[in-house]
Tab-separated table of C-alpha atoms and ligand atoms in Angstrom:
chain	number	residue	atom	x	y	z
A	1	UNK	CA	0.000	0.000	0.000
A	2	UNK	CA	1.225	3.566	-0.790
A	3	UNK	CA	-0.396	6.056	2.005
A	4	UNK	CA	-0.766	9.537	0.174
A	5	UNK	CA	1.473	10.954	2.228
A	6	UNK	CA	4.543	8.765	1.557
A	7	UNK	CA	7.745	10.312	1.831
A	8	UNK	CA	9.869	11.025	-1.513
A	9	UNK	CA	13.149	8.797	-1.556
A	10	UNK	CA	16.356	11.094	-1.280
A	11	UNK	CA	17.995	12.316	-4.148
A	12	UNK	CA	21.262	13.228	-5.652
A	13	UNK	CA	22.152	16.489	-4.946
A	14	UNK	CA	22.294	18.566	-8.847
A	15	UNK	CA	25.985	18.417	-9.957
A	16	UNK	CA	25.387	20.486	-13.131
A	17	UNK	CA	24.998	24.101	-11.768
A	18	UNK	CA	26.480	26.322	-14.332
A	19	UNK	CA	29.081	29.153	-13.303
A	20	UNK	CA	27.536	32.508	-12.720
A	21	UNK	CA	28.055	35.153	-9.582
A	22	UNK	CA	28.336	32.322	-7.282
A	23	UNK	CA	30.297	29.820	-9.088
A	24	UNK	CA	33.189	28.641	-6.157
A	25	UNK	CA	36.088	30.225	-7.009
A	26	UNK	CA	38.239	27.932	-8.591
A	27	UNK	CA	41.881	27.270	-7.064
A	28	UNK	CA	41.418	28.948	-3.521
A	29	UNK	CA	39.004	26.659	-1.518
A	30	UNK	CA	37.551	28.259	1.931
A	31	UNK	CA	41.121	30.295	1.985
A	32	UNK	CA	42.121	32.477	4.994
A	33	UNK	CA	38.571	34.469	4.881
A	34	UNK	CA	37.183	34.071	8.925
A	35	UNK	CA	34.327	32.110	9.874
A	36	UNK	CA	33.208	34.922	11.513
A	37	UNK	CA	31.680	36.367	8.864
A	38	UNK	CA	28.916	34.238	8.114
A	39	UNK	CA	27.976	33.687	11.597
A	40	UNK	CA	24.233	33.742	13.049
A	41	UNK	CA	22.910	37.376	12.304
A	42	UNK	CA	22.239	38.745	15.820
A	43	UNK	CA	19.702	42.155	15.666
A	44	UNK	CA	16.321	42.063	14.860
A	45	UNK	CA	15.098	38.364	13.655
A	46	UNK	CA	14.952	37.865	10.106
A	47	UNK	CA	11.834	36.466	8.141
A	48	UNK	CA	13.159	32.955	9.353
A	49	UNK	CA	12.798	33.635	13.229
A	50	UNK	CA	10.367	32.106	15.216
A	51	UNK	CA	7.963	35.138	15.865
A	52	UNK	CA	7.874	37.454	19.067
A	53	UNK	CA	5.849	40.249	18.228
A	54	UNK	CA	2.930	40.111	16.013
A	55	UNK	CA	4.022	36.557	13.647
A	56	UNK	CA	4.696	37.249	10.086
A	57	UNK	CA	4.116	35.100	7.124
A	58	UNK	CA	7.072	33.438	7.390
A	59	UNK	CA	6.289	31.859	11.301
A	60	UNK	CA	4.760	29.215	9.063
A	61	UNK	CA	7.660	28.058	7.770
A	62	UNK	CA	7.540	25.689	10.609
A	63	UNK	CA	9.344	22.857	11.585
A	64	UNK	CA	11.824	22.913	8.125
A	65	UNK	CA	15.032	23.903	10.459
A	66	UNK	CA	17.251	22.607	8.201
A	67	UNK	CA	15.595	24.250	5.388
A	68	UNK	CA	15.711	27.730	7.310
A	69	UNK	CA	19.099	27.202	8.009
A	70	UNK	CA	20.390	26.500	4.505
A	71	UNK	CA	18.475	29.417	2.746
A	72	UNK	CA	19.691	32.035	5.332
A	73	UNK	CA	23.626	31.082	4.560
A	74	UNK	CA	22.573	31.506	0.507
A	75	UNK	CA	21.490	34.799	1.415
A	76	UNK	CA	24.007	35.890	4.010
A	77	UNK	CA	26.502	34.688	1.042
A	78	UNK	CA	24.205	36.856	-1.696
A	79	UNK	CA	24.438	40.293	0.136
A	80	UNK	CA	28.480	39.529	0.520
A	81	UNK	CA	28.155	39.371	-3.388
A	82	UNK	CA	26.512	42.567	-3.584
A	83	UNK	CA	28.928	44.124	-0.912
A	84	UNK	CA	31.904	42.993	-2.588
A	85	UNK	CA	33.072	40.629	-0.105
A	86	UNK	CA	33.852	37.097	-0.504
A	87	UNK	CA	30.431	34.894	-0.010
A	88	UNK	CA	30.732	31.543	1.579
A	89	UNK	CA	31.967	29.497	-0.898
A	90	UNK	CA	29.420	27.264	-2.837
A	91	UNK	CA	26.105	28.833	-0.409
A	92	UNK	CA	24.620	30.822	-3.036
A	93	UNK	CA	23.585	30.027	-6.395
A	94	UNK	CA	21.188	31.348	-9.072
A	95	UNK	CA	18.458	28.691	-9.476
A	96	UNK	CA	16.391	27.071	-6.497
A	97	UNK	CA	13.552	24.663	-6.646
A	98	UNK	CA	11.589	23.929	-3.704
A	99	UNK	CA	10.220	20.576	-3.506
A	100	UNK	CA	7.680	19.014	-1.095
A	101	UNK	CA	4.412	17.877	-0.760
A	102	UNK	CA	1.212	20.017	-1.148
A	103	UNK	CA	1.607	22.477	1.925
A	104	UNK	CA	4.656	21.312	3.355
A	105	UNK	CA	5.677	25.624	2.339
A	106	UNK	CA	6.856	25.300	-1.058
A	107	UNK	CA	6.303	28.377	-2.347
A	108	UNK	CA	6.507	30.052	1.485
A	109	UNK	CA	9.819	28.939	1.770
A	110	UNK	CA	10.446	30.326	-1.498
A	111	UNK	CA	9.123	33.651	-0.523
A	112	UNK	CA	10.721	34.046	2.824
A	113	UNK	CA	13.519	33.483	0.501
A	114	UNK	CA	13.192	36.049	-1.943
A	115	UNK	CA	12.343	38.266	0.865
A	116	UNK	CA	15.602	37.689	2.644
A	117	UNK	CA	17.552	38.198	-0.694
A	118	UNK	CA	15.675	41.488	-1.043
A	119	UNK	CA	15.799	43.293	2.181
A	120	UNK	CA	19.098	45.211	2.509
A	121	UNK	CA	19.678	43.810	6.331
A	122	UNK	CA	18.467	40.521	4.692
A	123	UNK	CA	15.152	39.773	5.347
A	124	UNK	CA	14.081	41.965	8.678
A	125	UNK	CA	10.506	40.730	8.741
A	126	UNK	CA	9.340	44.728	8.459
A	127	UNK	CA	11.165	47.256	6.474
A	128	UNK	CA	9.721	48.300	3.388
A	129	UNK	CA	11.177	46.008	1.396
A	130	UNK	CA	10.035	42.679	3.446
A	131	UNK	CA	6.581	44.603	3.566
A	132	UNK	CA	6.137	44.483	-0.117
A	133	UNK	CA	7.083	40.861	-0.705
A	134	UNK	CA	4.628	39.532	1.779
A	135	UNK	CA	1.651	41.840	-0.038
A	136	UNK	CA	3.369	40.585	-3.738
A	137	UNK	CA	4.074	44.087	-4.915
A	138	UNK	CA	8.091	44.527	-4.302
A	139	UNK	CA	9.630	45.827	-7.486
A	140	UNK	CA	11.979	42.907	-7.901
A	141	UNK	CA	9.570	40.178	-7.126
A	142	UNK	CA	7.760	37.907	-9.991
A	143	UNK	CA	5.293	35.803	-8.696
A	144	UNK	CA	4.318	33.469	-11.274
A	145	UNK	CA	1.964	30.770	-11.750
A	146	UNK	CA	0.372	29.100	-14.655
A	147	UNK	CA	-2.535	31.226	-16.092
A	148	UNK	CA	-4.580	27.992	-17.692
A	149	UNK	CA	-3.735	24.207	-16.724
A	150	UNK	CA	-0.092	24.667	-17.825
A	151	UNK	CA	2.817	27.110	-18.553
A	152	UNK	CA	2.376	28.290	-22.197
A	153	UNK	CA	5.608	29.243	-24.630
A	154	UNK	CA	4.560	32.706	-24.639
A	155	UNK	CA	3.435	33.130	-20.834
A	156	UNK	CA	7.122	31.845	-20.052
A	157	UNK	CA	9.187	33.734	-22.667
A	158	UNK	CA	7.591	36.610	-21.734
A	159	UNK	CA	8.656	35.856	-18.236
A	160	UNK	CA	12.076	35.099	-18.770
A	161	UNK	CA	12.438	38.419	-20.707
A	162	UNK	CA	11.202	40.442	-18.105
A	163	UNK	CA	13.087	38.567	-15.315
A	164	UNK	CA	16.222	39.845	-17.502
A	165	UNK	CA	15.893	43.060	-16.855
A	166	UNK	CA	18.050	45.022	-13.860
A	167	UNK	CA	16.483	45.303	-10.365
A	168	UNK	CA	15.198	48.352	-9.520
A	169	UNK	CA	16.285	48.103	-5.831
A	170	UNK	CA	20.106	47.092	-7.079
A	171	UNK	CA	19.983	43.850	-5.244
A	172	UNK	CA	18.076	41.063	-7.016
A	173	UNK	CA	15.399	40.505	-9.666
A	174	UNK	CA	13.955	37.270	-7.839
A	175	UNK	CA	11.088	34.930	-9.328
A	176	UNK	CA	8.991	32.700	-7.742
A	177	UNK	CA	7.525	30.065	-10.050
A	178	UNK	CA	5.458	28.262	-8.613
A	179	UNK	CA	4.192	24.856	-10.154
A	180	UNK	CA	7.191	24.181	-12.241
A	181	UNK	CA	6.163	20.924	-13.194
A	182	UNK	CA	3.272	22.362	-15.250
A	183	UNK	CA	5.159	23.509	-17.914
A	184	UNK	CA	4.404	22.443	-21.512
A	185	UNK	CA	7.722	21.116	-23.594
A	186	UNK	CA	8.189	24.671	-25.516
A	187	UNK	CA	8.032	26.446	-21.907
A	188	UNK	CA	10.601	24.141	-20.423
A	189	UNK	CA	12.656	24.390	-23.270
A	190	UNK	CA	12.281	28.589	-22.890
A	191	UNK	CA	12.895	28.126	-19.086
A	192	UNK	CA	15.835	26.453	-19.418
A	193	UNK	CA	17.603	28.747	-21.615
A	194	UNK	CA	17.446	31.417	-18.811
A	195	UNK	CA	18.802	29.362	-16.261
A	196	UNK	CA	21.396	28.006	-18.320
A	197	UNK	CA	22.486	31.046	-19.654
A	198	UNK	CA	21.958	33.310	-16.088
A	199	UNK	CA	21.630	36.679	-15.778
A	200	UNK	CA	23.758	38.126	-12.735
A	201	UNK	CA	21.107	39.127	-11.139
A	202	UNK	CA	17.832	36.954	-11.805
A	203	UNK	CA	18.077	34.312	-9.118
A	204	UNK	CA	14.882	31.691	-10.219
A	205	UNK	CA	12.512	29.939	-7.492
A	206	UNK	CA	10.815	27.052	-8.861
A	207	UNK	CA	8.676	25.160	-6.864
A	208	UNK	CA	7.772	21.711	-7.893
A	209	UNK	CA	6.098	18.449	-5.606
A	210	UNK	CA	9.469	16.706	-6.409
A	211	UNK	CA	12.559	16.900	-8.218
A	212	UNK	CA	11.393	14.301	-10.485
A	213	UNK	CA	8.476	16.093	-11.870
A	214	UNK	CA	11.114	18.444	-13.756
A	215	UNK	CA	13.035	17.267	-17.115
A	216	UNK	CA	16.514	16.652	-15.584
A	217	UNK	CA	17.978	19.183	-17.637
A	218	UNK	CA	16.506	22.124	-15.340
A	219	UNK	CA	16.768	19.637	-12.561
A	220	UNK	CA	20.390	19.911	-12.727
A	221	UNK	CA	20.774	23.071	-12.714
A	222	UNK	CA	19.106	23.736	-9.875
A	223	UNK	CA	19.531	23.563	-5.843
A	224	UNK	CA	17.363	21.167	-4.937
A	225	UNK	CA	15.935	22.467	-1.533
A	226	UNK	CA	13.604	19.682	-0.149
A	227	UNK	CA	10.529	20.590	2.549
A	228	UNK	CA	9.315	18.075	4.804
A	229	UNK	CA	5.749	17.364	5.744
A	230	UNK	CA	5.435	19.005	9.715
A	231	UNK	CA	4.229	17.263	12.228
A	232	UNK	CA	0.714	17.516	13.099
A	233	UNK	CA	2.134	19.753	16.776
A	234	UNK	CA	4.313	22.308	14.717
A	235	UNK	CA	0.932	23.074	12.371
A	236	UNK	CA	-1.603	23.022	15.258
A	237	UNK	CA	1.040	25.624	17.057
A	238	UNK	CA	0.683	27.984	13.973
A	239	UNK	CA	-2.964	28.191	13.856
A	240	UNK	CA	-2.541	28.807	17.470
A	241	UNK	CA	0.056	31.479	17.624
A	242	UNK	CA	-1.086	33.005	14.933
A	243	UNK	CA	-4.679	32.666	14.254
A	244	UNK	CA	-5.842	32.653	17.672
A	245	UNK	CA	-7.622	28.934	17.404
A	246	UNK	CA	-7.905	27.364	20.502
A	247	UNK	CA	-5.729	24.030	20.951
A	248	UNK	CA	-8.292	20.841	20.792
A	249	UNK	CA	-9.559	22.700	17.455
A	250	UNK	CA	-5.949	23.467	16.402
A	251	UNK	CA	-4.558	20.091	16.389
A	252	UNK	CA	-7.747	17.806	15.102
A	253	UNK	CA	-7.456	20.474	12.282
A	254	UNK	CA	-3.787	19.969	11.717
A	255	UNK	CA	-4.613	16.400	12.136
A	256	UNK	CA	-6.965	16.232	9.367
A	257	UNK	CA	-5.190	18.630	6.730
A	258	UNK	CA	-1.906	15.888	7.118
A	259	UNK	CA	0.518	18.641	7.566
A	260	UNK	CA	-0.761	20.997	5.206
A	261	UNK	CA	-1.007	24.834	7.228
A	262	UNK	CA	-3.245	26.042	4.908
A	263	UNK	CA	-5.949	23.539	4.573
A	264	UNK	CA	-5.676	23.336	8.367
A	265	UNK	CA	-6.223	26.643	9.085
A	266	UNK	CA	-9.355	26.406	6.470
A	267	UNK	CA	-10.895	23.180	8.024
A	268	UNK	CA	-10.571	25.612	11.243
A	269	UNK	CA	-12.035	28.610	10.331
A	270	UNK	CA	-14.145	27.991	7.313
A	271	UNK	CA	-17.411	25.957	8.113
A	272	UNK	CA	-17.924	25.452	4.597
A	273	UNK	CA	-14.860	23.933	4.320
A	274	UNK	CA	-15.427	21.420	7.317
A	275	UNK	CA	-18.895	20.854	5.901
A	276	UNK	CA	-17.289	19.972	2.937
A	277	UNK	CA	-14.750	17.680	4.598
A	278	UNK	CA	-17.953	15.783	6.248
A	279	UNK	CA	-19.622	15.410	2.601
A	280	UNK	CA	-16.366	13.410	2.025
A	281	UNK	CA	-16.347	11.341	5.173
A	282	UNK	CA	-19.402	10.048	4.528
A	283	UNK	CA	-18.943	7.964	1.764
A	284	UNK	CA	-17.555	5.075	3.774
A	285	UNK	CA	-20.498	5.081	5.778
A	286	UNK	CA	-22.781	5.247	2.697
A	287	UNK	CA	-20.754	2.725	0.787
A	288	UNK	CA	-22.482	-0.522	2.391
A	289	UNK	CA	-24.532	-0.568	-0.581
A	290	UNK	CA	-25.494	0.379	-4.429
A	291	UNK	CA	-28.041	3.334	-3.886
A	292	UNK	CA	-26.452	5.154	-1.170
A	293	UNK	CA	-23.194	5.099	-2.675
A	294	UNK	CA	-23.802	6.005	-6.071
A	295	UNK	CA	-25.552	9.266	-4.519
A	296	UNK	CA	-22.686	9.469	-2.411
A	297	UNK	CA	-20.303	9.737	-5.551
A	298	UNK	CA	-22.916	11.863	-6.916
A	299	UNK	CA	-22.621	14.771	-3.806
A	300	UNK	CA	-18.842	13.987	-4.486
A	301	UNK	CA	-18.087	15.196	-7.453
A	302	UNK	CA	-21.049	17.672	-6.863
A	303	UNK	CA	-19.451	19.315	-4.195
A	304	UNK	CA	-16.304	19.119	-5.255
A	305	UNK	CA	-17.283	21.599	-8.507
A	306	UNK	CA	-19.066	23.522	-6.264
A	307	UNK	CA	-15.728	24.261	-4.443
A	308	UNK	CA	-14.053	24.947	-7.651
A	309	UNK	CA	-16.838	26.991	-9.182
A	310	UNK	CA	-16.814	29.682	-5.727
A	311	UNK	CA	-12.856	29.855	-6.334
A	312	UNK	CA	-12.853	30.628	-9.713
A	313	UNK	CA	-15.846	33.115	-9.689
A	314	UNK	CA	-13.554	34.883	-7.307
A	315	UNK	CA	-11.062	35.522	-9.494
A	316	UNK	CA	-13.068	35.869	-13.114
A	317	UNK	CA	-14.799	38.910	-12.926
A	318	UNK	CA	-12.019	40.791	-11.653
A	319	UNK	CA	-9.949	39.833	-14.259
A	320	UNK	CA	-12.522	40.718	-16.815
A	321	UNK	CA	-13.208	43.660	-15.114
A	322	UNK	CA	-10.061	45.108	-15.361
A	323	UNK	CA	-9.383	43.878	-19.473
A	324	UNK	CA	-12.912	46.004	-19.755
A	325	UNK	CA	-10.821	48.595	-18.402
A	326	UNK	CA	-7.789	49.010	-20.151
A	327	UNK	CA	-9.724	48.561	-23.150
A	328	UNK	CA	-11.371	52.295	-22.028
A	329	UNK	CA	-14.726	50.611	-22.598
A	330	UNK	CA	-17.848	53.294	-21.668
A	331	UNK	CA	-15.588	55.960	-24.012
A	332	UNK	CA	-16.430	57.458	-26.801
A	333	UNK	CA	-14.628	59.070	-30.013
A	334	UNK	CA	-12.686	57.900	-33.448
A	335	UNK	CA	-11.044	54.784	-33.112
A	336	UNK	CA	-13.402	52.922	-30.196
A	337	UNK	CA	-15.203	51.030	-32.803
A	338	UNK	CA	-11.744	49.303	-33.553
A	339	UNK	CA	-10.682	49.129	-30.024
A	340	UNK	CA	-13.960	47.320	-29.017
A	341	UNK	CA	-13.010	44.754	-31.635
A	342	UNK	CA	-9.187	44.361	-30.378
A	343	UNK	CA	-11.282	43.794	-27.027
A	344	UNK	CA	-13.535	40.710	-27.961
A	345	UNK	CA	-10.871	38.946	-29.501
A	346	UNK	CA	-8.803	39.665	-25.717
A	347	UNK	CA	-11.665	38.952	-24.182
A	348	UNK	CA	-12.018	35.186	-25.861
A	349	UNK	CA	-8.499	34.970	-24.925
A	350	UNK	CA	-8.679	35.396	-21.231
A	351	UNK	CA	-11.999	33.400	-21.217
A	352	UNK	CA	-10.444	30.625	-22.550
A	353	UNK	CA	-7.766	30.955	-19.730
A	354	UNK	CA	-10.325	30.976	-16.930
A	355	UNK	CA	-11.838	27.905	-18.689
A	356	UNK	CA	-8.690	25.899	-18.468
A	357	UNK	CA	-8.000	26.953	-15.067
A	358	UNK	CA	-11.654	26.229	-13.681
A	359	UNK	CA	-10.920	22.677	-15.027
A	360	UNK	CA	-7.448	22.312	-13.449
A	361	UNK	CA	-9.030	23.884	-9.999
A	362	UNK	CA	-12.495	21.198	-10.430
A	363	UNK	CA	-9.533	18.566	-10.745
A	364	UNK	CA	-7.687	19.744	-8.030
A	365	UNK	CA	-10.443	19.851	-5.568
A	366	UNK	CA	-11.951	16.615	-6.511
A	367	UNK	CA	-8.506	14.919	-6.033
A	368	UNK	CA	-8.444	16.574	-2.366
A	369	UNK	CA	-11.605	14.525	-1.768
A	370	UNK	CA	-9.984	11.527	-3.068
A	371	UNK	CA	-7.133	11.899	-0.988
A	372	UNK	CA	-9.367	12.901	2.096
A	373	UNK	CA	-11.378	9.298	1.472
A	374	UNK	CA	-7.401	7.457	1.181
A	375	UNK	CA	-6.637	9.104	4.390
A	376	UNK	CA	-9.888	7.622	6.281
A	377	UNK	CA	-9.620	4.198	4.988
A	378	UNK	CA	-5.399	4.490	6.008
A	379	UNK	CA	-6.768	5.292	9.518
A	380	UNK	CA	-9.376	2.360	9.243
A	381	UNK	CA	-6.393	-0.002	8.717
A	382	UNK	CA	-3.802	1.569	11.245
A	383	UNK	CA	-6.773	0.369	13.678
A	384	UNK	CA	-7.426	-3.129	11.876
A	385	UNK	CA	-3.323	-3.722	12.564
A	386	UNK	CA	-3.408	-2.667	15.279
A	387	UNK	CA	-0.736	0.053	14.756
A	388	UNK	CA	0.242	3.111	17.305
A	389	UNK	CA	-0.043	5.594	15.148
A	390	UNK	CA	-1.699	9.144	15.285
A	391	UNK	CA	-5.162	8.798	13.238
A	392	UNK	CA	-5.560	12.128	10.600
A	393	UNK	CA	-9.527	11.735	11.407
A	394	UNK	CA	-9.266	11.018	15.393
A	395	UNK	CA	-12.298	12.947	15.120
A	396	UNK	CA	-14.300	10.248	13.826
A	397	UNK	CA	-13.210	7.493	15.781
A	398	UNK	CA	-16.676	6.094	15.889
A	399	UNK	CA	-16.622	5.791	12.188
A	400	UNK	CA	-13.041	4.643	11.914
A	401	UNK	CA	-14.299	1.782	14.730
A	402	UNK	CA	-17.223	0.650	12.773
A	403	UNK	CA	-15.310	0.523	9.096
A	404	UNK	CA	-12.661	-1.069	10.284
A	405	UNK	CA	-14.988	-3.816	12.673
A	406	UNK	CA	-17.011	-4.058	9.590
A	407	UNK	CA	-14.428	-5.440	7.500
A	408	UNK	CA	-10.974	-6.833	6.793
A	409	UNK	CA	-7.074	-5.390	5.960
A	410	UNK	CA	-7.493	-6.978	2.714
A	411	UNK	CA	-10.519	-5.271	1.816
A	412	UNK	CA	-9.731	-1.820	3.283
A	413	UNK	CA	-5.978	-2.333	0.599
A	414	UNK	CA	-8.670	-2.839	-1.984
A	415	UNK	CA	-10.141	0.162	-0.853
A	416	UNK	CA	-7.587	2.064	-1.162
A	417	UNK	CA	-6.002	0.820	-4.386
A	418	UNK	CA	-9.732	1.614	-6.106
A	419	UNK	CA	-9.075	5.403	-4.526
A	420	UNK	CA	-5.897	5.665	-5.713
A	421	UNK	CA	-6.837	3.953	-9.502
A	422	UNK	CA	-9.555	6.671	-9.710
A	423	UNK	CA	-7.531	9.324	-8.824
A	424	UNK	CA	-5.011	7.998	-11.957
A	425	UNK	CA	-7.863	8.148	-14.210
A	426	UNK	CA	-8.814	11.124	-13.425
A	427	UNK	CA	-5.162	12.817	-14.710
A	428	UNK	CA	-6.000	10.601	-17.880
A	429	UNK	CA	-9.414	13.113	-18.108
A	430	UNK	CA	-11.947	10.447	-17.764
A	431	UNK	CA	-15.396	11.820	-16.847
A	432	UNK	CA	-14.842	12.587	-12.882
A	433	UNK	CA	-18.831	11.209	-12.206
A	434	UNK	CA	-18.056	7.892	-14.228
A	435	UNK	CA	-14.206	7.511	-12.694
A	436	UNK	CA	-16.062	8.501	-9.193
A	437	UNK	CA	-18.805	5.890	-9.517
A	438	UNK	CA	-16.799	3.004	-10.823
A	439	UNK	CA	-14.319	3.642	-7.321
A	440	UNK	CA	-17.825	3.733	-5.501
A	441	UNK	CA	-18.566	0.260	-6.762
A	442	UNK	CA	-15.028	-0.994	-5.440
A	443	UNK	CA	-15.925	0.702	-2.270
A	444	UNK	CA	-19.487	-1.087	-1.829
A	445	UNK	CA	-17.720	-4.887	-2.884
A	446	UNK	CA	-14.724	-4.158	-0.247
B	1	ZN	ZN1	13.672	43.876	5.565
């Protein structure tokens, strides 16, 4: 059986990183320059530091110590760079990718990150400079992600000629790209021409759920920085600290999002969320036999583009909104007649965007479901061997108690291998009602 949550093997370290700004100088290795000089930063805490006054966005980098610790030498080494000195050899380099799990920080880490390489007293938590990469609007920063189910040719080579440019601040022109691993061939191939050929001072975030998901020519030419999955204590502690929930709530929240801070903190504070989360948890129940479980898979899929549909709605209109306005639509005078026409044909453009990306957010949010289900029926075997291990849905230990006395370990691996098959066929872009069903079936035989 493969829990969802199974940890990635360890990899290689890349070997390929091409010279650039912080290539190791060659011939004098770690020469007479004191250690002194990249010692802990003492002064205010940086955007790494556990929080003391009010927590910033970075306090939820939690429990990735090693992480934390590795990313503040890289930028303790960039301002040396910038200062003239001589950085710690081999700490700094021009092209990141954070791997991990959903919401083991990916793309926090990778913020925190750009916001240390930013900040002249690298990364203070509150200067100006830290300010405007936690609100997204700092000069230097490109936050990217893919506009329609993948990275295009032209969203990326745009991108890449942008990220060329000189930062306005004289430190770094960072990017952030998150999703890396939803690039289409020409994108990758467009990609990898900036990082092979770097500018001196573009330094490239990608953020991918493993190093494997990446053609292994960008691979290796990138730090490989890996997150871990926190435990379920470090999450509950953030929602505490910094969202005020109380404890018991905390930690059956962190419990039940596996690690993952944000859908914690949602399963805590939004009720539609947890109602949604029920819908889910249900199906076991309902999966004794044909009628209830085929409206089970029904509500399912049901609810599942429900979720998507109030995300995307969120973001449409906006977006259309503001094409509508630089456009000048409402004005009048020679030439609107032709500008109204260069706006339809924009207009079917960025509709067909939101189209592709309500279908990648529908998938998404189904799969969370799927995963959700895994989780239960992992729990409902942990208790069927007999296994001391913390349950994700301690919650629902009366359900867990009358699954797993219900039937047997073999069944429950069936279980789970008919989850895990539907979620497959669902990348393949079967029909989600027909993929959902057919698992429902495998559910009700056991
Ligand atoms: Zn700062």
């Amino acid at each position: 059986m493969s829990p969802p949550a199974s940890a990635e093997p360890p990899r290689e370290q890349a070997s390929a990183e091409p010279s650039g700004p912080f290539a190791e100088p060659t011939g004098s290795p770690a020469s007479a320059e004191p250690p002194g000089s990249f010692a802990e930063p003492t002064g205010p805490p940086g955007p790494f530091a556990e929080p003391t006054g009010p927590p910033g966005p970075f306090a939820e980098l939690t429990g990735q110590d090693a992480v934390v610790a590795q990313l503040r030498r890289a930028s303790a080494a960039a301002t040396a760079v910038l200062a003239g000195e001589r950085p710690e050899p081999g700490a700094m380099t021009h092209a990141w990718l954070f791997t991990g799990p959903p919401g083991s920080g990916r793309s926090v880490a990778a913020r925190a990150f750009a916001a240390a390489l930013l900040c002249p007293s690298g990364g203070c938590g509150h200067c100006p400079s830290c300010l405007q990469v936690q609100a997204g609007t700092h000069a230097d920063l490109l936050l990217v992600r893919p506009e329609g189910l993948s990275y295009g040719v032209k969203q990326t080579r745009d991108l890449v000629l942008r990220a060329a440019g000189a930062p306005a601040s004289g430190r770094w022109q960072v990017v952030v790209f998150e999703d890396a691993d939803r690039c289409t061939e020409q994108a990758a191939n467009a990609l990898l021409k900036a990082i092979e050929e770097p500018t001196p001072r573009t330094v490239w975030l990608l953020c991918a759920p493993s190093a494997e998901d990446l053609v292994p020519t960008i691979r290796s030419r990138c730090r490989v920085v890996t997150l871990v999955v926190p435990s379920s204590a470090a999450v509950a502690k953030v929602l505490m600290t910094r969202d005020g929930i109380e404890p018991a709530a905390a930690l059956a929240a962190a419990r039940a999002a596996q690690g993952h801070v944000g859908r914690a903190r949602r399963l805590a504070l939004d009720a539609s969320a947890a109602a949604r989360r029920a819908d889910v948890l249900r199906v076991p129940l309902a999966a004794v036999s044909l009628g209830p479980a085929l409206s089970a898979a029904a509500s399912l899929v049901r609810t599942a583009e429900d979720e998507a549909k109030a995300v995307t709605e969120e973001l449409d209109e906006p977006e259309r909104e503001s094409l509508r306005r630089a456009f000048g639509e409402g004005s009048t005078g020679k030439g609107v007649a032709k500008a109204m026409r260069g706006m339809a044909g924009a207009m079917k453009d960025l509709e067909d965007r939101q189209k592709s990306r309500a279908t990648r957010v529908k998938r998404d949010m189904l799969d969370q479901a799927l995963l959700d289900l895994a989780v239960f029926y992992r729990d409902v075997l942990m208790l069927q061997v007999g296994a001391d291990v913390e349950l994700a849905n301690g919650d629902r230990s009366a359900d867990l108690q009358s699954v797993a006395a219900a039937s047997t370990p073999e069944s429950t691996l069936r279980r789970l291998q008919a989850i895990m098959g539907c979620r497959e066929r669902l990348t393949l872009n079967v029909a989600p009602l027909l993929a959902v069903e057919d698992m429902t079936l495998s559910l009700v035989k056991g």
